[in-house]
mmCIF file of C-alpha atoms in Angstrom:
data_model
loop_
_atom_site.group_PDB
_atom_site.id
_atom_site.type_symbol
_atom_site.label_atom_id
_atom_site.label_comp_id
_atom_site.label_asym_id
_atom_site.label_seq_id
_atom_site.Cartn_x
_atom_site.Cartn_y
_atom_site.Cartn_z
ATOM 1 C CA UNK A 136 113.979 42.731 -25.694
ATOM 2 C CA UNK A 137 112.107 41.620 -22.955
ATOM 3 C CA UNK A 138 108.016 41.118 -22.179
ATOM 4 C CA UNK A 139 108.185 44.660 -20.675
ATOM 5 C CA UNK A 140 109.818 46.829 -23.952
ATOM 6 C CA UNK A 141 107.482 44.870 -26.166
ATOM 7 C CA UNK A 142 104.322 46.274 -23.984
ATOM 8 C CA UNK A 143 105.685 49.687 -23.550
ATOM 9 C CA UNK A 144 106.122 49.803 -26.995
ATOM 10 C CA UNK A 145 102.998 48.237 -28.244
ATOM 11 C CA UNK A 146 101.017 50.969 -26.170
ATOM 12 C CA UNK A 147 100.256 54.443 -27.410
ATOM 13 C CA UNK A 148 102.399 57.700 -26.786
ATOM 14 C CA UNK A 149 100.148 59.855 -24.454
ATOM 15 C CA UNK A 150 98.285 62.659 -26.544
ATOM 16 C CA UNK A 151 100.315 65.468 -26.741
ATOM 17 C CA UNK A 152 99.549 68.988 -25.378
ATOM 18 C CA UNK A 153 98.602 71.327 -28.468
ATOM 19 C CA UNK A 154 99.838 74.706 -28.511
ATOM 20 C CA UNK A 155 96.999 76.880 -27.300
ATOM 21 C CA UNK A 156 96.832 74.197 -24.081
ATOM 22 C CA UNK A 157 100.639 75.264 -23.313
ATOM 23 C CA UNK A 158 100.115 78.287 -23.667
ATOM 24 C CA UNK A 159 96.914 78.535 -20.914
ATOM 25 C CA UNK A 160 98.976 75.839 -18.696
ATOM 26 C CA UNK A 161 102.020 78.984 -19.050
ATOM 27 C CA UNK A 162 99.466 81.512 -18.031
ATOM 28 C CA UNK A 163 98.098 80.053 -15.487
ATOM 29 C CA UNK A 164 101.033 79.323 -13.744
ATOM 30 C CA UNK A 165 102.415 82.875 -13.934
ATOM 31 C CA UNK A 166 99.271 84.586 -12.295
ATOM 32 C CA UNK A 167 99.182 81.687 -9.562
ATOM 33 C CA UNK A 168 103.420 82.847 -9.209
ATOM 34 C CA UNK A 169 102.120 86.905 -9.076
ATOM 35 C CA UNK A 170 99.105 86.090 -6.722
ATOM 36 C CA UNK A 171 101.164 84.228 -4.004
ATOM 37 C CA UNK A 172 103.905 87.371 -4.765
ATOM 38 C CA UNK A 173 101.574 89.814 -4.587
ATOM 39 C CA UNK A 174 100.195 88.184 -0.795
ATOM 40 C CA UNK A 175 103.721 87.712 0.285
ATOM 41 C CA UNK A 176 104.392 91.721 -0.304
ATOM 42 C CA UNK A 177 100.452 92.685 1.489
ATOM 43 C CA UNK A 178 102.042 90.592 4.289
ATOM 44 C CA UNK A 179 105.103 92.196 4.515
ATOM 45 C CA UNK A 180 103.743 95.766 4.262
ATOM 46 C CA UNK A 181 101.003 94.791 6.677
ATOM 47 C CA UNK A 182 103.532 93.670 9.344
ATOM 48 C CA UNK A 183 105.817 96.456 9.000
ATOM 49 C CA UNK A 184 102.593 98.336 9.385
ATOM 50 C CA UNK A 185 101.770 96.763 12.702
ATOM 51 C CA UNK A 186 105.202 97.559 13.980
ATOM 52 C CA UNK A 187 105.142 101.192 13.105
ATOM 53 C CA UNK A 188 102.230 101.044 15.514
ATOM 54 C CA UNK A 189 103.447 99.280 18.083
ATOM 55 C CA UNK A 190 106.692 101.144 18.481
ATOM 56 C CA UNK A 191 103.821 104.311 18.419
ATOM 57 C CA UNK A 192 101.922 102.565 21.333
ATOM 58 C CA UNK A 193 105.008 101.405 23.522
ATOM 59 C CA UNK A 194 105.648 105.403 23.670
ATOM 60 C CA UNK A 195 102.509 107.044 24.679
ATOM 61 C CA UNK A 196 100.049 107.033 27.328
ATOM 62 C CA UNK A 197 97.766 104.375 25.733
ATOM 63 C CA UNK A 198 96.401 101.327 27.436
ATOM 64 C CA UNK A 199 94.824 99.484 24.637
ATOM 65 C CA UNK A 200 94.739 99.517 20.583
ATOM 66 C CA UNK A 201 91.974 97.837 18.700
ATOM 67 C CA UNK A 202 92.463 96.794 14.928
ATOM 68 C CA UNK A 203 90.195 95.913 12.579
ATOM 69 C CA UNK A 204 88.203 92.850 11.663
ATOM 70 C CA UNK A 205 91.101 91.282 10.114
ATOM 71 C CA UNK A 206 91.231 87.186 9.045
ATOM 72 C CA UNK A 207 93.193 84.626 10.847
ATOM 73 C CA UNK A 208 96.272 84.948 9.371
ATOM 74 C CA UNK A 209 96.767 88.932 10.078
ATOM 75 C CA UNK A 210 95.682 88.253 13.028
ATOM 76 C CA UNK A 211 98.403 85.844 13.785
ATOM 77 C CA UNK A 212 101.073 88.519 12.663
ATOM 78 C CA UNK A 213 99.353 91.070 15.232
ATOM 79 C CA UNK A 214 99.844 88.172 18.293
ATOM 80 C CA UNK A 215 103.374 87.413 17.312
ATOM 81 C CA UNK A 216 104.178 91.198 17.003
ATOM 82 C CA UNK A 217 102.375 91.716 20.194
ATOM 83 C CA UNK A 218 104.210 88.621 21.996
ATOM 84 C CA UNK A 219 107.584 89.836 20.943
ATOM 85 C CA UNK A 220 107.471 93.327 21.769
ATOM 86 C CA UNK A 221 106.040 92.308 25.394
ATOM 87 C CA UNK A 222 102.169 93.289 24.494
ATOM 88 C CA UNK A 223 99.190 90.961 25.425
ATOM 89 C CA UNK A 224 96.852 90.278 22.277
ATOM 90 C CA UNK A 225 93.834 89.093 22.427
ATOM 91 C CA UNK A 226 90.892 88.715 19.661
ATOM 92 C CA UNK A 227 87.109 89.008 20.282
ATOM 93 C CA UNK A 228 84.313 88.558 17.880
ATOM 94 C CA UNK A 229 82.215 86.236 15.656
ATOM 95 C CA UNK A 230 84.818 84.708 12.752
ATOM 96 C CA UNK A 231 84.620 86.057 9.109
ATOM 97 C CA UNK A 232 81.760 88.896 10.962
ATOM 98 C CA UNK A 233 83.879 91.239 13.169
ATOM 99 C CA UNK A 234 86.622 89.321 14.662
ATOM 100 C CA UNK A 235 89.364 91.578 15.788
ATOM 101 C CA UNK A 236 92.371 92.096 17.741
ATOM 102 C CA UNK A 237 93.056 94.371 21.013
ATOM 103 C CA UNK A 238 96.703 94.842 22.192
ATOM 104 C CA UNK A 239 97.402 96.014 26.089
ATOM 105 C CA UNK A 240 99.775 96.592 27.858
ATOM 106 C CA UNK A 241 101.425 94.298 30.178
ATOM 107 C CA UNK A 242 100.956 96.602 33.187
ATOM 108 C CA UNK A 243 97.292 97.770 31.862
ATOM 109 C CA UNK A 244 96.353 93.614 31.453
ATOM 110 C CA UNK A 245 92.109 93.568 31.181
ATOM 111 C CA UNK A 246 90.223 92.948 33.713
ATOM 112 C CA UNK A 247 87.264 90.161 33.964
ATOM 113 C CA UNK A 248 84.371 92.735 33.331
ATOM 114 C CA UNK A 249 86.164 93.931 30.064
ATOM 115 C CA UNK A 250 86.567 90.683 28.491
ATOM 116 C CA UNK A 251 83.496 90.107 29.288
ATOM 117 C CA UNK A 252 82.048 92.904 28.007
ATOM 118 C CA UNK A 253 84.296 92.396 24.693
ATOM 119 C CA UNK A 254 83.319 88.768 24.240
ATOM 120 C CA UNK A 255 79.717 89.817 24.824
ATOM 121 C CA UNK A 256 79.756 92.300 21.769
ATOM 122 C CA UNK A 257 79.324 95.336 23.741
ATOM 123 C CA UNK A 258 83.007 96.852 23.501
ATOM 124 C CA UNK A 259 84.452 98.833 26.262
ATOM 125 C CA UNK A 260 83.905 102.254 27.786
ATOM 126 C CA UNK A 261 83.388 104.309 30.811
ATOM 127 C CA UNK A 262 79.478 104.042 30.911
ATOM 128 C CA UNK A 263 79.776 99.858 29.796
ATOM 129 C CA UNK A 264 82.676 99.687 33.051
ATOM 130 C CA UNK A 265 80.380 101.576 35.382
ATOM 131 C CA UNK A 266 77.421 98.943 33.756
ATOM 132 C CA UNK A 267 79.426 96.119 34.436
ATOM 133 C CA UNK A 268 80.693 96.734 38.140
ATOM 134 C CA UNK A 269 77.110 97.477 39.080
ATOM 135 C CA UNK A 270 76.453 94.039 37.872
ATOM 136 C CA UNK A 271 79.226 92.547 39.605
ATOM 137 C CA UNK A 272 78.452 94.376 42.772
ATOM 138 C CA UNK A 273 74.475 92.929 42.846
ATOM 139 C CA UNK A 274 75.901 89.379 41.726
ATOM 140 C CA UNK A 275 78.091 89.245 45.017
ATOM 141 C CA UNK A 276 75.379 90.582 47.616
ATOM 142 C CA UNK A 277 72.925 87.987 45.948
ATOM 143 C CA UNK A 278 75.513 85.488 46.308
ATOM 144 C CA UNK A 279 76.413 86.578 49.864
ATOM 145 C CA UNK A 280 73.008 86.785 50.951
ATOM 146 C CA UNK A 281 72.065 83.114 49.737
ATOM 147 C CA UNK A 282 75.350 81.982 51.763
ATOM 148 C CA UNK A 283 73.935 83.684 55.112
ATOM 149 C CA UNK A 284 70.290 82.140 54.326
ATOM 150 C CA UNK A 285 71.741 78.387 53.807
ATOM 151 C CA UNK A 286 73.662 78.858 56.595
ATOM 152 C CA UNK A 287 71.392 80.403 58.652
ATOM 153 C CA UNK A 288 68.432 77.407 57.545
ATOM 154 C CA UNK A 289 71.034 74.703 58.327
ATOM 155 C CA UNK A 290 71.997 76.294 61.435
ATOM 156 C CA UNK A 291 67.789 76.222 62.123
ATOM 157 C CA UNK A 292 67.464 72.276 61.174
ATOM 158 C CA UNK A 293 70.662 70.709 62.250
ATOM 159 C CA UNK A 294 71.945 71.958 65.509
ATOM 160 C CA UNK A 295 69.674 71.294 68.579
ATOM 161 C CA UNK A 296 72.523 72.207 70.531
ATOM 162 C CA UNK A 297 73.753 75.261 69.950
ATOM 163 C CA UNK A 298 76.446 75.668 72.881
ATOM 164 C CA UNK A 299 77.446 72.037 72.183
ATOM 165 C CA UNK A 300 77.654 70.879 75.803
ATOM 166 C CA UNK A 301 77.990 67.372 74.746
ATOM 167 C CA UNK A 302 81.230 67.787 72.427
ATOM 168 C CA UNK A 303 79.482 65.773 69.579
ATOM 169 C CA UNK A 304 80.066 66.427 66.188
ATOM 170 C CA UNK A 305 77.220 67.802 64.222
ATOM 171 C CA UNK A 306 76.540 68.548 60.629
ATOM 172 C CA UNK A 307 76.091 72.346 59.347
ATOM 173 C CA UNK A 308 73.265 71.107 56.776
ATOM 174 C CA UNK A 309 70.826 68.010 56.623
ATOM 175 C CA UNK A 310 71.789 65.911 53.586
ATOM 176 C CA UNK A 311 68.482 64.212 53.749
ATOM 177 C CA UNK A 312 67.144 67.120 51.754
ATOM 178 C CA UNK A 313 69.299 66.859 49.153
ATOM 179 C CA UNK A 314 67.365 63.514 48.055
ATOM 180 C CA UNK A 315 63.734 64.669 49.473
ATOM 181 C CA UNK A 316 62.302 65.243 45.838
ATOM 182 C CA UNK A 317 63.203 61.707 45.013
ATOM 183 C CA UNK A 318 62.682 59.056 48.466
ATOM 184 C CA UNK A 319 60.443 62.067 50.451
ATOM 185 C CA UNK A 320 60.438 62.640 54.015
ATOM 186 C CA UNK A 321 59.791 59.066 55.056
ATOM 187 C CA UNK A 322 60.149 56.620 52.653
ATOM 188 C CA UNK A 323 63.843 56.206 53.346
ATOM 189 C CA UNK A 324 63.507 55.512 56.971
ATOM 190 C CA UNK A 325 60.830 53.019 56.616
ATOM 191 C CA UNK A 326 63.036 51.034 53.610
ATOM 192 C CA UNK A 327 65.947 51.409 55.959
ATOM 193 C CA UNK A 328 67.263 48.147 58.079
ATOM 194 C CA UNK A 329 70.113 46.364 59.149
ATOM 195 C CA UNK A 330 71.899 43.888 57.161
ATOM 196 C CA UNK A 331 72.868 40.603 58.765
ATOM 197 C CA UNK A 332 74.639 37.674 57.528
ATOM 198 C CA UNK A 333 72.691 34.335 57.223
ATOM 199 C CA UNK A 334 72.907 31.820 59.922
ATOM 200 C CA UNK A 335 74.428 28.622 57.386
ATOM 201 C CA UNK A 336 75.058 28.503 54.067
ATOM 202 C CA UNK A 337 73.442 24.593 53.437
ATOM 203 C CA UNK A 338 74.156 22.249 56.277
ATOM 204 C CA UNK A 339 77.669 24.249 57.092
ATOM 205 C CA UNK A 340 76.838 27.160 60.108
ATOM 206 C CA UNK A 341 78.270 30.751 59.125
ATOM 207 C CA UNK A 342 80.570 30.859 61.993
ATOM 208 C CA UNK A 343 82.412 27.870 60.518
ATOM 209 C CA UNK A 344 82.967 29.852 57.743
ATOM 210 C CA UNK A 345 84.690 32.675 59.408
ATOM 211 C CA UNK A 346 88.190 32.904 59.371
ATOM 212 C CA UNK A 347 89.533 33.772 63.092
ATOM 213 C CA UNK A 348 92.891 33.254 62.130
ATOM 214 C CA UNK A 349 95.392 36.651 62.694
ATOM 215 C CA UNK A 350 97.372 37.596 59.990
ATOM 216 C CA UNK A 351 100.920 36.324 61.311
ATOM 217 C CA UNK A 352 99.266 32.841 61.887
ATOM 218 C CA UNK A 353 98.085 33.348 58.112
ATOM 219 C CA UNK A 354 101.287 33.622 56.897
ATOM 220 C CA UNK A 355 102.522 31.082 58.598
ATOM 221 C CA UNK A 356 100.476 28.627 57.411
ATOM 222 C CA UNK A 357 100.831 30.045 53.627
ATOM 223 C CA UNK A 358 104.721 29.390 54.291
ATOM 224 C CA UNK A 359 104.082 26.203 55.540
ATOM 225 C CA UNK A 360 102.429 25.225 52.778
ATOM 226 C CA UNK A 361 104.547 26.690 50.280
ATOM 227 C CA UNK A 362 107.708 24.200 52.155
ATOM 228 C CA UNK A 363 105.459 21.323 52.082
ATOM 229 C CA UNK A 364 104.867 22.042 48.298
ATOM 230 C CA UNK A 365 108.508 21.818 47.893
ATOM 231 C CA UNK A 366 109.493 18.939 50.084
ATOM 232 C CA UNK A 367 106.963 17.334 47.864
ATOM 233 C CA UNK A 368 108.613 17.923 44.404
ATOM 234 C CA UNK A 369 111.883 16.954 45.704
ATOM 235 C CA UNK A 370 111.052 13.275 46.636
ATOM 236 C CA UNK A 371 108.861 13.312 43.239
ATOM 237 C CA UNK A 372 112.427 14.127 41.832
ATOM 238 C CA UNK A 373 114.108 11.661 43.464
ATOM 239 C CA UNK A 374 112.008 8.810 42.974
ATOM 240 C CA UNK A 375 112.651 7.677 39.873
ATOM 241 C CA UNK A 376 116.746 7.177 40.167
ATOM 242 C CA UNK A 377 115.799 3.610 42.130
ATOM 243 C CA UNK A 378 113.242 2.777 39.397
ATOM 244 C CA UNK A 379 115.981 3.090 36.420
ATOM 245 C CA UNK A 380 118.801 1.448 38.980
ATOM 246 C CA UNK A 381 116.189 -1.709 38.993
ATOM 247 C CA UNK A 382 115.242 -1.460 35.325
ATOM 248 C CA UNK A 383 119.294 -1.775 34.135
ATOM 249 C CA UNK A 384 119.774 -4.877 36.637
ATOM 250 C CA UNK A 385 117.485 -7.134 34.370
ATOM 251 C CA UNK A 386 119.075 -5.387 31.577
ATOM 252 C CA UNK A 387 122.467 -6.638 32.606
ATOM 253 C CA UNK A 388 121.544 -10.146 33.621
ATOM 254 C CA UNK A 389 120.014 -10.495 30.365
ATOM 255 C CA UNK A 390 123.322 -9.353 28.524
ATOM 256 C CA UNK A 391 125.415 -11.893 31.011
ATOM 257 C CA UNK A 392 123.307 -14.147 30.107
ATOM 258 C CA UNK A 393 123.568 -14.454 26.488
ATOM 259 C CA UNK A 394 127.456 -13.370 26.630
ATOM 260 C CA UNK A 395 127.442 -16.500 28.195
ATOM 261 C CA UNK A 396 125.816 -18.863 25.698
ATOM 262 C CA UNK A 397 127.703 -17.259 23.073
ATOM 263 C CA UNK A 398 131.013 -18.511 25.058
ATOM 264 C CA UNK A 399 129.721 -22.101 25.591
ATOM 265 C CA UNK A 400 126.929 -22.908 23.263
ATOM 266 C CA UNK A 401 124.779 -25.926 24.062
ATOM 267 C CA UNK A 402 125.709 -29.327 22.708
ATOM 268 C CA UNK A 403 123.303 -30.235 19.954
ATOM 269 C CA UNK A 404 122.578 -34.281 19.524
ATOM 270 C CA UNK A 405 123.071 -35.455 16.348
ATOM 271 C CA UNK A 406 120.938 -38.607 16.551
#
């Protein structure tokens, strides 16, 4: 028995579960099992429901159906429906208020001023169509007429020669008052002025500075200097063969040298 067994069974067994506990844990399970049941069979009658009335609307002479305020996942069912029987669904509304679904037709698709209308709140009839094109109509003629005016104030500002004799091309509007409300009328020209470079930088004149070179006699030169760089590296390269050639001559003088006394040592005097 190892270090482990004799902890595991030192420690207590966890408190077991009296009878009345099992029995709520039992019940509780079985109503959660009958509650996701009983959704799974409101789904499946609700989408068998939805196809009933889609097969209805594919037949007859209707452009749209409207559902009820339904929640997010029965409106999914009515977009899938819808996308697989060749429908267009689309939902309008404030979530969890009175968001719904509308099926059309592919051929009877809705126009702008309906899903407008519909996303405004104020459904869709005749009298809210006729309501709606008015609208559109006075948009477009105020739009229209502010064109002509810019165009016409531009035209007034801008073009002092209105035949064009000279062939010059001129702006249709004066982007100067674009920026009036924040430089005014005059305050840009008077701030305006050239920009030049300065005459020398320290004791060194600007023009010596300047690069006149063209940009094949710049490459050239980079070339150059890229061989030069390499010429370079090669004689560093080869420059140190002689150097070892006259460090191993001393070497092997030294060696002859004391082969050489080995052969014929000095005489030694004895007296």
């Amino acid at each position: 028995m190892d270090l482990l067994d004799s902890i595991l069974n030192a420690m207590d067994a966890p408190p077991s579960a009296s009878e009345q506990q099992k029995t709520l844990i039992k019940k509780q399970r079985e109503m959660m099992e009958k509650m996701q049941k009983k959704q799974k069979e409101e789904l499946s009658r609700f989408r068998k429901y939805v196809d009933e009335r889609m097969a209805r609307f594919a037949k007859d002479d209707r452009v749209s159906i409207e559902f009820q305020p339904l929640d997010k996942v029965h409106r999914s069912v009515i977009h899938e429906i819808a996308e697989n029987g060749g429908f267009i669904a689309m939902s309008f509304g404030q979530e969890d208020v009175d968001r719904h679904s509308v099926v059309y037709k592919k051929e009877h698709a809705p126009g702008e001023d309906e899903v407008t209308a519909r996303r405004n709140g104020d459904g869709w009839n005749k009298e809210i169509a006729k309501e709606y094109a008015e609208q559109r109509k006075e948009r477009l003629a105020q739009e229209q007429s502010d064109k002509k005016a810019s165009t016409a104030a531009a035209e007034a500002g801008c073009s002092t020669d209105p035949d064009n004799t000279t062939g010059e091309v001129k702006p249709t509007t004066n982007y100067k008052a674009k920026y009036a409300h924040l430089i005014g009328e005059s305050a840009g020209l008077q701030a305006a002025g050239k920009t030049e470079t300065n005459q020398s930088y320290g004791f060194v004149p600007s023009k010596n500075k300047k690069d006149v070179r063209s940009i094949e006699q710049t490459l050239a030169d980079i070339q150059a200097k890229k061989r030069l760089k390499l010429q370079q590296q090669q004689e560093q390269q080869q420059e140190p063969q002689p150097q070892q050639q006259q460090q191993q001559e001393p070497e092997e003088e030294a060696l002859e040298v004391s082969q050489s006394t080995a052969e014929n040592p000095p005489a030694i005097d004895h007296q």
